[in-house]
mmCIF file of C-alpha atoms in Angstrom:
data_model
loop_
_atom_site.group_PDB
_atom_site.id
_atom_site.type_symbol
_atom_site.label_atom_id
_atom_site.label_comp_id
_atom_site.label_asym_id
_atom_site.label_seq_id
_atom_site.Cartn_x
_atom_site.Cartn_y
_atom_site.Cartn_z
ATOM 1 C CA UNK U 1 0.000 0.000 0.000
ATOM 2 C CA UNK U 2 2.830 2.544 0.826
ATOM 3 C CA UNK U 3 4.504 1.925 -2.269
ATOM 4 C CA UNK U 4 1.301 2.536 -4.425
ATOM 5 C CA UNK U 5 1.050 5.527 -2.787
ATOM 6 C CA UNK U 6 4.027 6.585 -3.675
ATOM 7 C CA UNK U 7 3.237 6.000 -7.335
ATOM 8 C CA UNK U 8 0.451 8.371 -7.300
ATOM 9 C CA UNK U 9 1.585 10.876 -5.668
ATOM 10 C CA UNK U 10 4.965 10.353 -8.506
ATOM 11 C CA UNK U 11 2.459 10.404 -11.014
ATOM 12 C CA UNK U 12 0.759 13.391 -9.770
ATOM 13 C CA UNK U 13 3.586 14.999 -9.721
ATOM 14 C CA UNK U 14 4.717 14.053 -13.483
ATOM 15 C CA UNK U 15 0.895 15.667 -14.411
ATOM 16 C CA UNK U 16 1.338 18.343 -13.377
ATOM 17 C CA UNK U 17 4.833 19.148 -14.083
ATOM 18 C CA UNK U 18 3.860 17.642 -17.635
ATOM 19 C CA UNK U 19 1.070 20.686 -17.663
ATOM 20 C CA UNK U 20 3.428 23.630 -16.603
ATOM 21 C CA UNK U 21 5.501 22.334 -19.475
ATOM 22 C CA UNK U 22 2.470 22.655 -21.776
ATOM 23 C CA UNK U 23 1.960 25.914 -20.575
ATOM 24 C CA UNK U 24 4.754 27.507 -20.439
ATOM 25 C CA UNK U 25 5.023 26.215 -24.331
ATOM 26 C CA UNK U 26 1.749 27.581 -24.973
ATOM 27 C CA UNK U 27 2.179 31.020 -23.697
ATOM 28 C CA UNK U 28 5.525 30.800 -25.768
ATOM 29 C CA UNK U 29 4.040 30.436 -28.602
ATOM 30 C CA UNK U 30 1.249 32.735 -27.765
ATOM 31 C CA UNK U 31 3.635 35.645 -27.043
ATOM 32 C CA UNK U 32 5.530 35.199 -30.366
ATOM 33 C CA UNK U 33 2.332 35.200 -32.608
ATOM 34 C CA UNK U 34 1.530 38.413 -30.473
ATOM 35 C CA UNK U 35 4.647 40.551 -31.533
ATOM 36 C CA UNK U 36 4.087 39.152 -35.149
ATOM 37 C CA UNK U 37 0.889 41.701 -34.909
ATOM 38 C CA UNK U 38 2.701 44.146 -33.414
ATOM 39 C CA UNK U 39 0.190 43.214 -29.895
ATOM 40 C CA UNK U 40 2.528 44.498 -27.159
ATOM 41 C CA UNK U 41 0.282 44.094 -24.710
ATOM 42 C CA UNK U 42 -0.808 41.086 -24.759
ATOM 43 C CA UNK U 43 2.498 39.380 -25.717
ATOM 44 C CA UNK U 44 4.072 41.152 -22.451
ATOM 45 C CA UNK U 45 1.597 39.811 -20.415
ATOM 46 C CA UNK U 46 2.409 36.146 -21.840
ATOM 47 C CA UNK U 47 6.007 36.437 -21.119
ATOM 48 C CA UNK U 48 5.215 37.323 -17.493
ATOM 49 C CA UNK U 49 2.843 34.000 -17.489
ATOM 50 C CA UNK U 50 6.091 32.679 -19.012
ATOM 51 C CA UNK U 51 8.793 33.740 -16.174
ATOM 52 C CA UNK U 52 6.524 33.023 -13.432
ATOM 53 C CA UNK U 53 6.280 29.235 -14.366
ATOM 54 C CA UNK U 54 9.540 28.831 -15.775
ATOM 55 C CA UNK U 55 12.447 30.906 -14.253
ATOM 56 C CA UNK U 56 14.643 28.868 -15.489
ATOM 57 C CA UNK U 57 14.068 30.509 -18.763
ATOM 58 C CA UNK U 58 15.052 33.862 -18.092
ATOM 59 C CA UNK U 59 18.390 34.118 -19.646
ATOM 60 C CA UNK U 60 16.963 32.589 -22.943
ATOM 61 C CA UNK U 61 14.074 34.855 -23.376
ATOM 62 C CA UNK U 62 15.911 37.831 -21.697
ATOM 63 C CA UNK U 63 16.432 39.873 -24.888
ATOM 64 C CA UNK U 64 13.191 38.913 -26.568
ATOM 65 C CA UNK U 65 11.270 40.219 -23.190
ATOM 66 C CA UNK U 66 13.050 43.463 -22.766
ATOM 67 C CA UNK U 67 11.989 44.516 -26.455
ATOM 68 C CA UNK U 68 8.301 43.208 -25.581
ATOM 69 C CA UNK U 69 8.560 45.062 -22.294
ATOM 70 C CA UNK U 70 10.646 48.502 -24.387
ATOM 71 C CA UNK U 71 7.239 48.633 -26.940
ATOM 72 C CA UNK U 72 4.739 48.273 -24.494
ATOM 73 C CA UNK U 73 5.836 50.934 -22.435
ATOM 74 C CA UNK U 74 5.861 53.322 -25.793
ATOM 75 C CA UNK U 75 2.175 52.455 -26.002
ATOM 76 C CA UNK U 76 1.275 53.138 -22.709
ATOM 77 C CA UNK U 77 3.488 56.193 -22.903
ATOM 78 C CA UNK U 78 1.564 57.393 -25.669
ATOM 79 C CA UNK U 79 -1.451 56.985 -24.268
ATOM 80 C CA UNK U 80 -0.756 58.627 -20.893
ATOM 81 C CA UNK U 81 -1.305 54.918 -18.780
ATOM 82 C CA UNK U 82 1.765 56.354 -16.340
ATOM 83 C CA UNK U 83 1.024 54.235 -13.900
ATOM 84 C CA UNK U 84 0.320 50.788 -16.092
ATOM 85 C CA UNK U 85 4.096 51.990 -17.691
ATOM 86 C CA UNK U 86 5.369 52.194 -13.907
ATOM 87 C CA UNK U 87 3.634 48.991 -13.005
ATOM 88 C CA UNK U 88 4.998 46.849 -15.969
ATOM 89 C CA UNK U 89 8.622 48.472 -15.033
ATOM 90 C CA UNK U 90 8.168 47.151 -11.441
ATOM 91 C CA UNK U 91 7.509 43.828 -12.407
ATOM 92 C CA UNK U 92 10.342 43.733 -14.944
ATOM 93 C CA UNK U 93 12.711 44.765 -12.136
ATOM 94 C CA UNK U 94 11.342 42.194 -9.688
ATOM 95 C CA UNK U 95 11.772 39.074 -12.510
ATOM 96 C CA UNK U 96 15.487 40.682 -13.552
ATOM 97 C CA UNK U 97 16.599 43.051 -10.406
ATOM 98 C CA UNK U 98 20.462 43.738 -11.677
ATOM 99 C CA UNK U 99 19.628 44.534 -15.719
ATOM 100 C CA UNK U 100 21.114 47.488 -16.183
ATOM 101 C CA UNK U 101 19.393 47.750 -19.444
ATOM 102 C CA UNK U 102 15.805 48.046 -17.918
ATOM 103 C CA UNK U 103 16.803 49.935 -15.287
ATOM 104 C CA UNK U 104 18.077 52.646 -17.706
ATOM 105 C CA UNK U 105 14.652 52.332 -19.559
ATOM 106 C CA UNK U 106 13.025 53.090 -16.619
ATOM 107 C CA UNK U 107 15.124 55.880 -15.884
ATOM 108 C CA UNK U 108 14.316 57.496 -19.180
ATOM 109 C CA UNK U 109 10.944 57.328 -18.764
ATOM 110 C CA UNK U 110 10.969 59.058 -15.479
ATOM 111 C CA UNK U 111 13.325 61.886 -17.188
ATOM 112 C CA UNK U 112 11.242 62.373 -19.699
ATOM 113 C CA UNK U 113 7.841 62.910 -16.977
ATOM 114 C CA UNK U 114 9.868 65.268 -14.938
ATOM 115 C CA UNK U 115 10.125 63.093 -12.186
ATOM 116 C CA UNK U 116 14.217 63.549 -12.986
ATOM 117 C CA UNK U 117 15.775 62.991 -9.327
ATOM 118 C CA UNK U 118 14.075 59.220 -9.203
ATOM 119 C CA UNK U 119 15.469 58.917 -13.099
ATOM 120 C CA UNK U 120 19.196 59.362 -11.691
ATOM 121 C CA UNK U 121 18.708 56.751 -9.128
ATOM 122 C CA UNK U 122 17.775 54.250 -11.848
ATOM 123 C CA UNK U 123 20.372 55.520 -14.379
ATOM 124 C CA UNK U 124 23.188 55.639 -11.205
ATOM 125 C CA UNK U 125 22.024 51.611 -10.336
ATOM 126 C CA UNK U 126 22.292 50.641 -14.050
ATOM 127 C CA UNK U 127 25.918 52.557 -14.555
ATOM 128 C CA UNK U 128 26.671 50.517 -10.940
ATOM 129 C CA UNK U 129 25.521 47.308 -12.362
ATOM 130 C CA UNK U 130 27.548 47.870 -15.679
ATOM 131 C CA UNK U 131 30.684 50.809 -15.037
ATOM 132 C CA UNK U 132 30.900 50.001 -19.306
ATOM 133 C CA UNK U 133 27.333 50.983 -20.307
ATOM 134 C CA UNK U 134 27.420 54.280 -21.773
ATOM 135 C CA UNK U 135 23.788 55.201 -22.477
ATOM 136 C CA UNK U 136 23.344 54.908 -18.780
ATOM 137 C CA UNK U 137 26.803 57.117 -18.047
ATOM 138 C CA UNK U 138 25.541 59.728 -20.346
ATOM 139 C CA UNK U 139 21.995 60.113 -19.147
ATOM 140 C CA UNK U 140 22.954 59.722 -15.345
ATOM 141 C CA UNK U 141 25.663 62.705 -16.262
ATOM 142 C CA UNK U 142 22.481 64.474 -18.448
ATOM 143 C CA UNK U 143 20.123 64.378 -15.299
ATOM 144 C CA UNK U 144 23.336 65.403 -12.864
ATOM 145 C CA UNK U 145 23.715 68.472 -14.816
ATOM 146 C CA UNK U 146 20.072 69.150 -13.962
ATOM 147 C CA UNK U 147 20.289 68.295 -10.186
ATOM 148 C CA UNK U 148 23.806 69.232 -8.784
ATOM 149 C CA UNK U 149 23.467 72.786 -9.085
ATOM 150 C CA UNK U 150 26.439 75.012 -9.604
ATOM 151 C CA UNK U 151 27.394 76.936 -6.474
ATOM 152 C CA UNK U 152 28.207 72.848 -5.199
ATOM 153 C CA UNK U 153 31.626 73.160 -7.734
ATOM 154 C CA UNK U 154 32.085 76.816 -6.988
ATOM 155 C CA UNK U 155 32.123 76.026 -2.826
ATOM 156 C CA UNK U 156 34.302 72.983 -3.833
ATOM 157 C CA UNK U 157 37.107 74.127 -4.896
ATOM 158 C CA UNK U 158 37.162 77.473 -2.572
ATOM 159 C CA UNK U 159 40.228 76.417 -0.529
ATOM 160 C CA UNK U 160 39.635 79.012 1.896
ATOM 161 C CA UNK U 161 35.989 78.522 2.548
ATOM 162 C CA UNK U 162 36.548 74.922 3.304
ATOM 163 C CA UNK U 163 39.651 75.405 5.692
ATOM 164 C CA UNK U 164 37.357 77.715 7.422
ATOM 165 C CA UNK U 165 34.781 75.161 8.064
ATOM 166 C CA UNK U 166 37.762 72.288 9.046
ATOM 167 C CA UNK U 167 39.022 73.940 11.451
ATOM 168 C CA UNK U 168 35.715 75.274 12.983
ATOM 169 C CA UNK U 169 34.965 71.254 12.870
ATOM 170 C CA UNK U 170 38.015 70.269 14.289
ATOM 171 C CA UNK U 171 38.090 72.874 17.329
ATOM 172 C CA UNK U 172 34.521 71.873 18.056
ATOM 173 C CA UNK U 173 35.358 68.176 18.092
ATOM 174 C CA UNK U 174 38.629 69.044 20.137
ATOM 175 C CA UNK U 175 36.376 70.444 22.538
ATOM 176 C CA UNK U 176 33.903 67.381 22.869
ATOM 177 C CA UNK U 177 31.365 67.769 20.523
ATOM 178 C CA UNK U 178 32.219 64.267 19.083
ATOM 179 C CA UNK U 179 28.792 62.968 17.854
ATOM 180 C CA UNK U 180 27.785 64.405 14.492
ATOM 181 C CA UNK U 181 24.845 64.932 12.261
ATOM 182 C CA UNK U 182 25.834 66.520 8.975
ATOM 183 C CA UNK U 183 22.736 68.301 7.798
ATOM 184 C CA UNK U 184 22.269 68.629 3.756
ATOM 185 C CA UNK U 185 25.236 66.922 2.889
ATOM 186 C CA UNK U 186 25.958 67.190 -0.856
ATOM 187 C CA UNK U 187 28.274 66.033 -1.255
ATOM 188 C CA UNK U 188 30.029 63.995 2.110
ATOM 189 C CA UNK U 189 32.441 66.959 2.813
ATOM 190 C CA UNK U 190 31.867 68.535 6.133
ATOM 191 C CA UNK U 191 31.239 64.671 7.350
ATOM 192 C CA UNK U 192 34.789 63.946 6.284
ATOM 193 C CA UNK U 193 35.941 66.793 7.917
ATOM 194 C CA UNK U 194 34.241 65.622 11.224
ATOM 195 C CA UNK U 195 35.345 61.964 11.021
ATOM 196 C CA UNK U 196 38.727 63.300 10.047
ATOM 197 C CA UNK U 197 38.977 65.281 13.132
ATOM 198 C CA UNK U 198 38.491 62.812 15.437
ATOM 199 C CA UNK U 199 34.341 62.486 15.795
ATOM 200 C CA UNK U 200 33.298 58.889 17.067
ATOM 201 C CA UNK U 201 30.412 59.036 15.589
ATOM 202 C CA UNK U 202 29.620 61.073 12.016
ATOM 203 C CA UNK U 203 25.725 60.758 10.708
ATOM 204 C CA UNK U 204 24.600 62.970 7.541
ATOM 205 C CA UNK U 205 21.140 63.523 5.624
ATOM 206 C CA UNK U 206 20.856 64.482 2.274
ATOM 207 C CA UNK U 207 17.202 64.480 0.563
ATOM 208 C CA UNK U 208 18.245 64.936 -2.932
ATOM 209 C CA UNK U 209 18.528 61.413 -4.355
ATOM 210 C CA UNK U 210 21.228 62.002 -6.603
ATOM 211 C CA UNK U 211 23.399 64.310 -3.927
ATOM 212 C CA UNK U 212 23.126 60.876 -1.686
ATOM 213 C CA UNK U 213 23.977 58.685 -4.226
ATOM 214 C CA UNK U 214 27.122 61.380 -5.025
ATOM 215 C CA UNK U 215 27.776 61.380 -1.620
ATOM 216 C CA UNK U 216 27.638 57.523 -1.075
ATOM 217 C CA UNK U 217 30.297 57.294 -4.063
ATOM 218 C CA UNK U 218 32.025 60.075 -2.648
ATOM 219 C CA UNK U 219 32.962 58.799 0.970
ATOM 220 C CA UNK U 220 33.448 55.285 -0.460
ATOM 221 C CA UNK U 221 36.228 56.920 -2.267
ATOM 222 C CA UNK U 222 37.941 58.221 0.811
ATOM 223 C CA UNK U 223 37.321 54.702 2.570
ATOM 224 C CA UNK U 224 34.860 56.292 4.776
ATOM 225 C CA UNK U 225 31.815 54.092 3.923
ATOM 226 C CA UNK U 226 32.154 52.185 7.549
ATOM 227 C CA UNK U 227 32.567 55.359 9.483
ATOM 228 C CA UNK U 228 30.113 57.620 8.001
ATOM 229 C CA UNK U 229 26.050 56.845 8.444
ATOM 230 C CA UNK U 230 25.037 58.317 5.127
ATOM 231 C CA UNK U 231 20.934 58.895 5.075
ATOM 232 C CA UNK U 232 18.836 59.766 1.930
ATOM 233 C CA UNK U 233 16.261 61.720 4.342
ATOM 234 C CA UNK U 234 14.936 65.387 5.094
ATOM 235 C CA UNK U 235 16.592 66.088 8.944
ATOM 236 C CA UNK U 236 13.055 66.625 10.112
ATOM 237 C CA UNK U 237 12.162 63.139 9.189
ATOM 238 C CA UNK U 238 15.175 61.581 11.362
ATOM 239 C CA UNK U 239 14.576 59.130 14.326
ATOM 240 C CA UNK U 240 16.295 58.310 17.254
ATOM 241 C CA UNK U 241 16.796 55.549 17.689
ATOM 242 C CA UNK U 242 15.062 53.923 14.445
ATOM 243 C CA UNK U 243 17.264 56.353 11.995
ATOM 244 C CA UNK U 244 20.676 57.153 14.585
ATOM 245 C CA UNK U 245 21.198 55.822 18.104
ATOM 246 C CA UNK U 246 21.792 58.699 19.982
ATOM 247 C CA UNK U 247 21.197 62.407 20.189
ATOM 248 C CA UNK U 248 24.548 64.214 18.953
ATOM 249 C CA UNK U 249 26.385 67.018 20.228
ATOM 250 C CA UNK U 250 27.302 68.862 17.086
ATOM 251 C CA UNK U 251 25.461 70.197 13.879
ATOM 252 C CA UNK U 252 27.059 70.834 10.531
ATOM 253 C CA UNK U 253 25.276 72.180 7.298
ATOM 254 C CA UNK U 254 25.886 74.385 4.106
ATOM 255 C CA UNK U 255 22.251 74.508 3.466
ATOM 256 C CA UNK U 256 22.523 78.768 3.407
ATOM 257 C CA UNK U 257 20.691 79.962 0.373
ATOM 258 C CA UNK U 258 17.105 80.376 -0.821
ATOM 259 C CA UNK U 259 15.884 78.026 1.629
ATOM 260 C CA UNK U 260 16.884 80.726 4.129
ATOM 261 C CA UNK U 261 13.298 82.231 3.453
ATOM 262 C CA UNK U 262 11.364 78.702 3.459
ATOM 263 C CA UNK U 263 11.669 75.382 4.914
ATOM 264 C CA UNK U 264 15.562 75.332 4.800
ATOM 265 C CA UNK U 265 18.708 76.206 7.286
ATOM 266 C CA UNK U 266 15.936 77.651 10.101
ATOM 267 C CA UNK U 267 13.265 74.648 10.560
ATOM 268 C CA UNK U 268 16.000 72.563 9.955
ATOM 269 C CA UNK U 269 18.384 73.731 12.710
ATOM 270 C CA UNK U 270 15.683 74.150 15.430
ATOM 271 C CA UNK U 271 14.359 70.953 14.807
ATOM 272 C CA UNK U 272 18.190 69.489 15.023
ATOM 273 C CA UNK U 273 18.556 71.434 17.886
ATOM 274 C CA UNK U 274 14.977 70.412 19.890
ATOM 275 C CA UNK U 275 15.121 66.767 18.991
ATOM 276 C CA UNK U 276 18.819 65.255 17.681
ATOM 277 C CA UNK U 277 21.647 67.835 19.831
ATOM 278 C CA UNK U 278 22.060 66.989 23.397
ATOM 279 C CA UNK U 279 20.636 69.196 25.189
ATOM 280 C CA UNK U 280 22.740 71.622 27.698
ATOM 281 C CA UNK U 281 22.903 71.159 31.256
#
């Protein structure tokens, strides 16, 4: 009796792997009569069908999908379905997560609908995934230009503005201020400064997308990665202890411009000041 069990649960097994076969063959077949027609659509959504049952397919049918995937989104483009374009993107990345190649599509679709700090995430993670891809150098350069705005290369190489602020870092860590929260970081400087000087503990917040992702590269560079917390977040927004552990003792930011007269250097400094500083005794 145990053995002819066995056998039918063996040949249950064998049925039904026998019908994913079919239907994975099917849907094969199904998609490629689609793009014969020029159906997008519908051949996208067998090729989803198609990865879903049979992953192990995914290199073979890589190239073929990403044009299905590349023609459908010009359709929905075209007809102003932003979020069906968005959606089919998401699933795209969730069946092939490191393709540079869709995550530069994705990219330019976001460019193109304004939305152009999300593109240069998506065009930074495909030049990440593939240093040698230059459609995705060029257009993560194209959106930089957009982003980083001048006065960031101008402050940069002012020698004497940024001795200034080292050693107004380094007296104040000298002095015990040795927990610090870098406030609109750009790109990692002052945070270098501080870790440089001694700080235990260096934290920094930058909400532009691409300024974090500069900033990431940035302190990587200077083999800082370990020692600085970098966070893609507005300082208002910060946590203790869910974002940094502790409250810190010293404040550092360069965000002095037009923000002066909105949301900018004051909210941000009293709200540093009431809920991340240590407070005086």
């Amino acid at each position: 009796m145990p053995n002819s069990n066995a056998k039918l649960h063996s040949n249950h097994r064998g049925g039904r792997e026998a019908s994913r076969r079919e239907l994975v063959s099917r849907s094969l077949q199904s998609a490629h009569h689609c793009l014969e027609n020029q159906d997008f659509g519908t051949a996208y959504a067998h090729y989803l069908l198609v990865l879903n049952l049979a992953p192990e397919l995914k290199t073979s049918v890589k190239e073929t999908f990403q044009f299905t995937l590349f023609k459908w989104a010009e359709e929905l483009d075209s007809l102003a379905r932003v979020q069906d374009l968005f959606n089919c993107y998401e699933q795209a990345l969730e069946l092939y997560p490191n393709d540079e190649v869709i995550c530069n599509s994705m990219g330019e679709h976001l460019f193109r609908m304004g939305f152009r700090d999300e593109a240069a995430g998506y065009f930074h993670k495909a030049v990440k995934l593939n240093p040698d891809f230059a459609d995705a150098k060029e257009n993560f350069y194209r959106v930089a230009n957009w982003l980083v705005e001048r006065w960031h290369f101008i402050m940069l190489n002012d020698a004497r503005r940024n001795l200034t602020y080292l050693k107004a870092i380094e007296n104040a860590v000298r002095s015990g201020s040795t927990s610090v929260l870098d406030i609109g970081t750009g790109t990692g400087i002052l945070s270098m400064f501080a870790k440089k000087a001694g700080a235990s503990s260096v934290y920094a917040c930058e909400l532009s997308k691409t300024m974090y992702e500069l900033a990431r590269d940035v302190v990587a560079a200077n083999n800082m990665e370990r020692e600085i917390k970098l966070l893609h977040l507005k300082s208002l927004d910060i946590e203790i202890p869910k974002d940094i552990p502790e409250r810190v003792s010293l404040v550092v930011t360069e965000t002095v411009d037009a923000g002066l007269f909105g949301e900018g250097i004051v909210e941000s400094l009293i709200h540093a000041w009431e809920h991340l500083l240590l407070q005086p005794k």
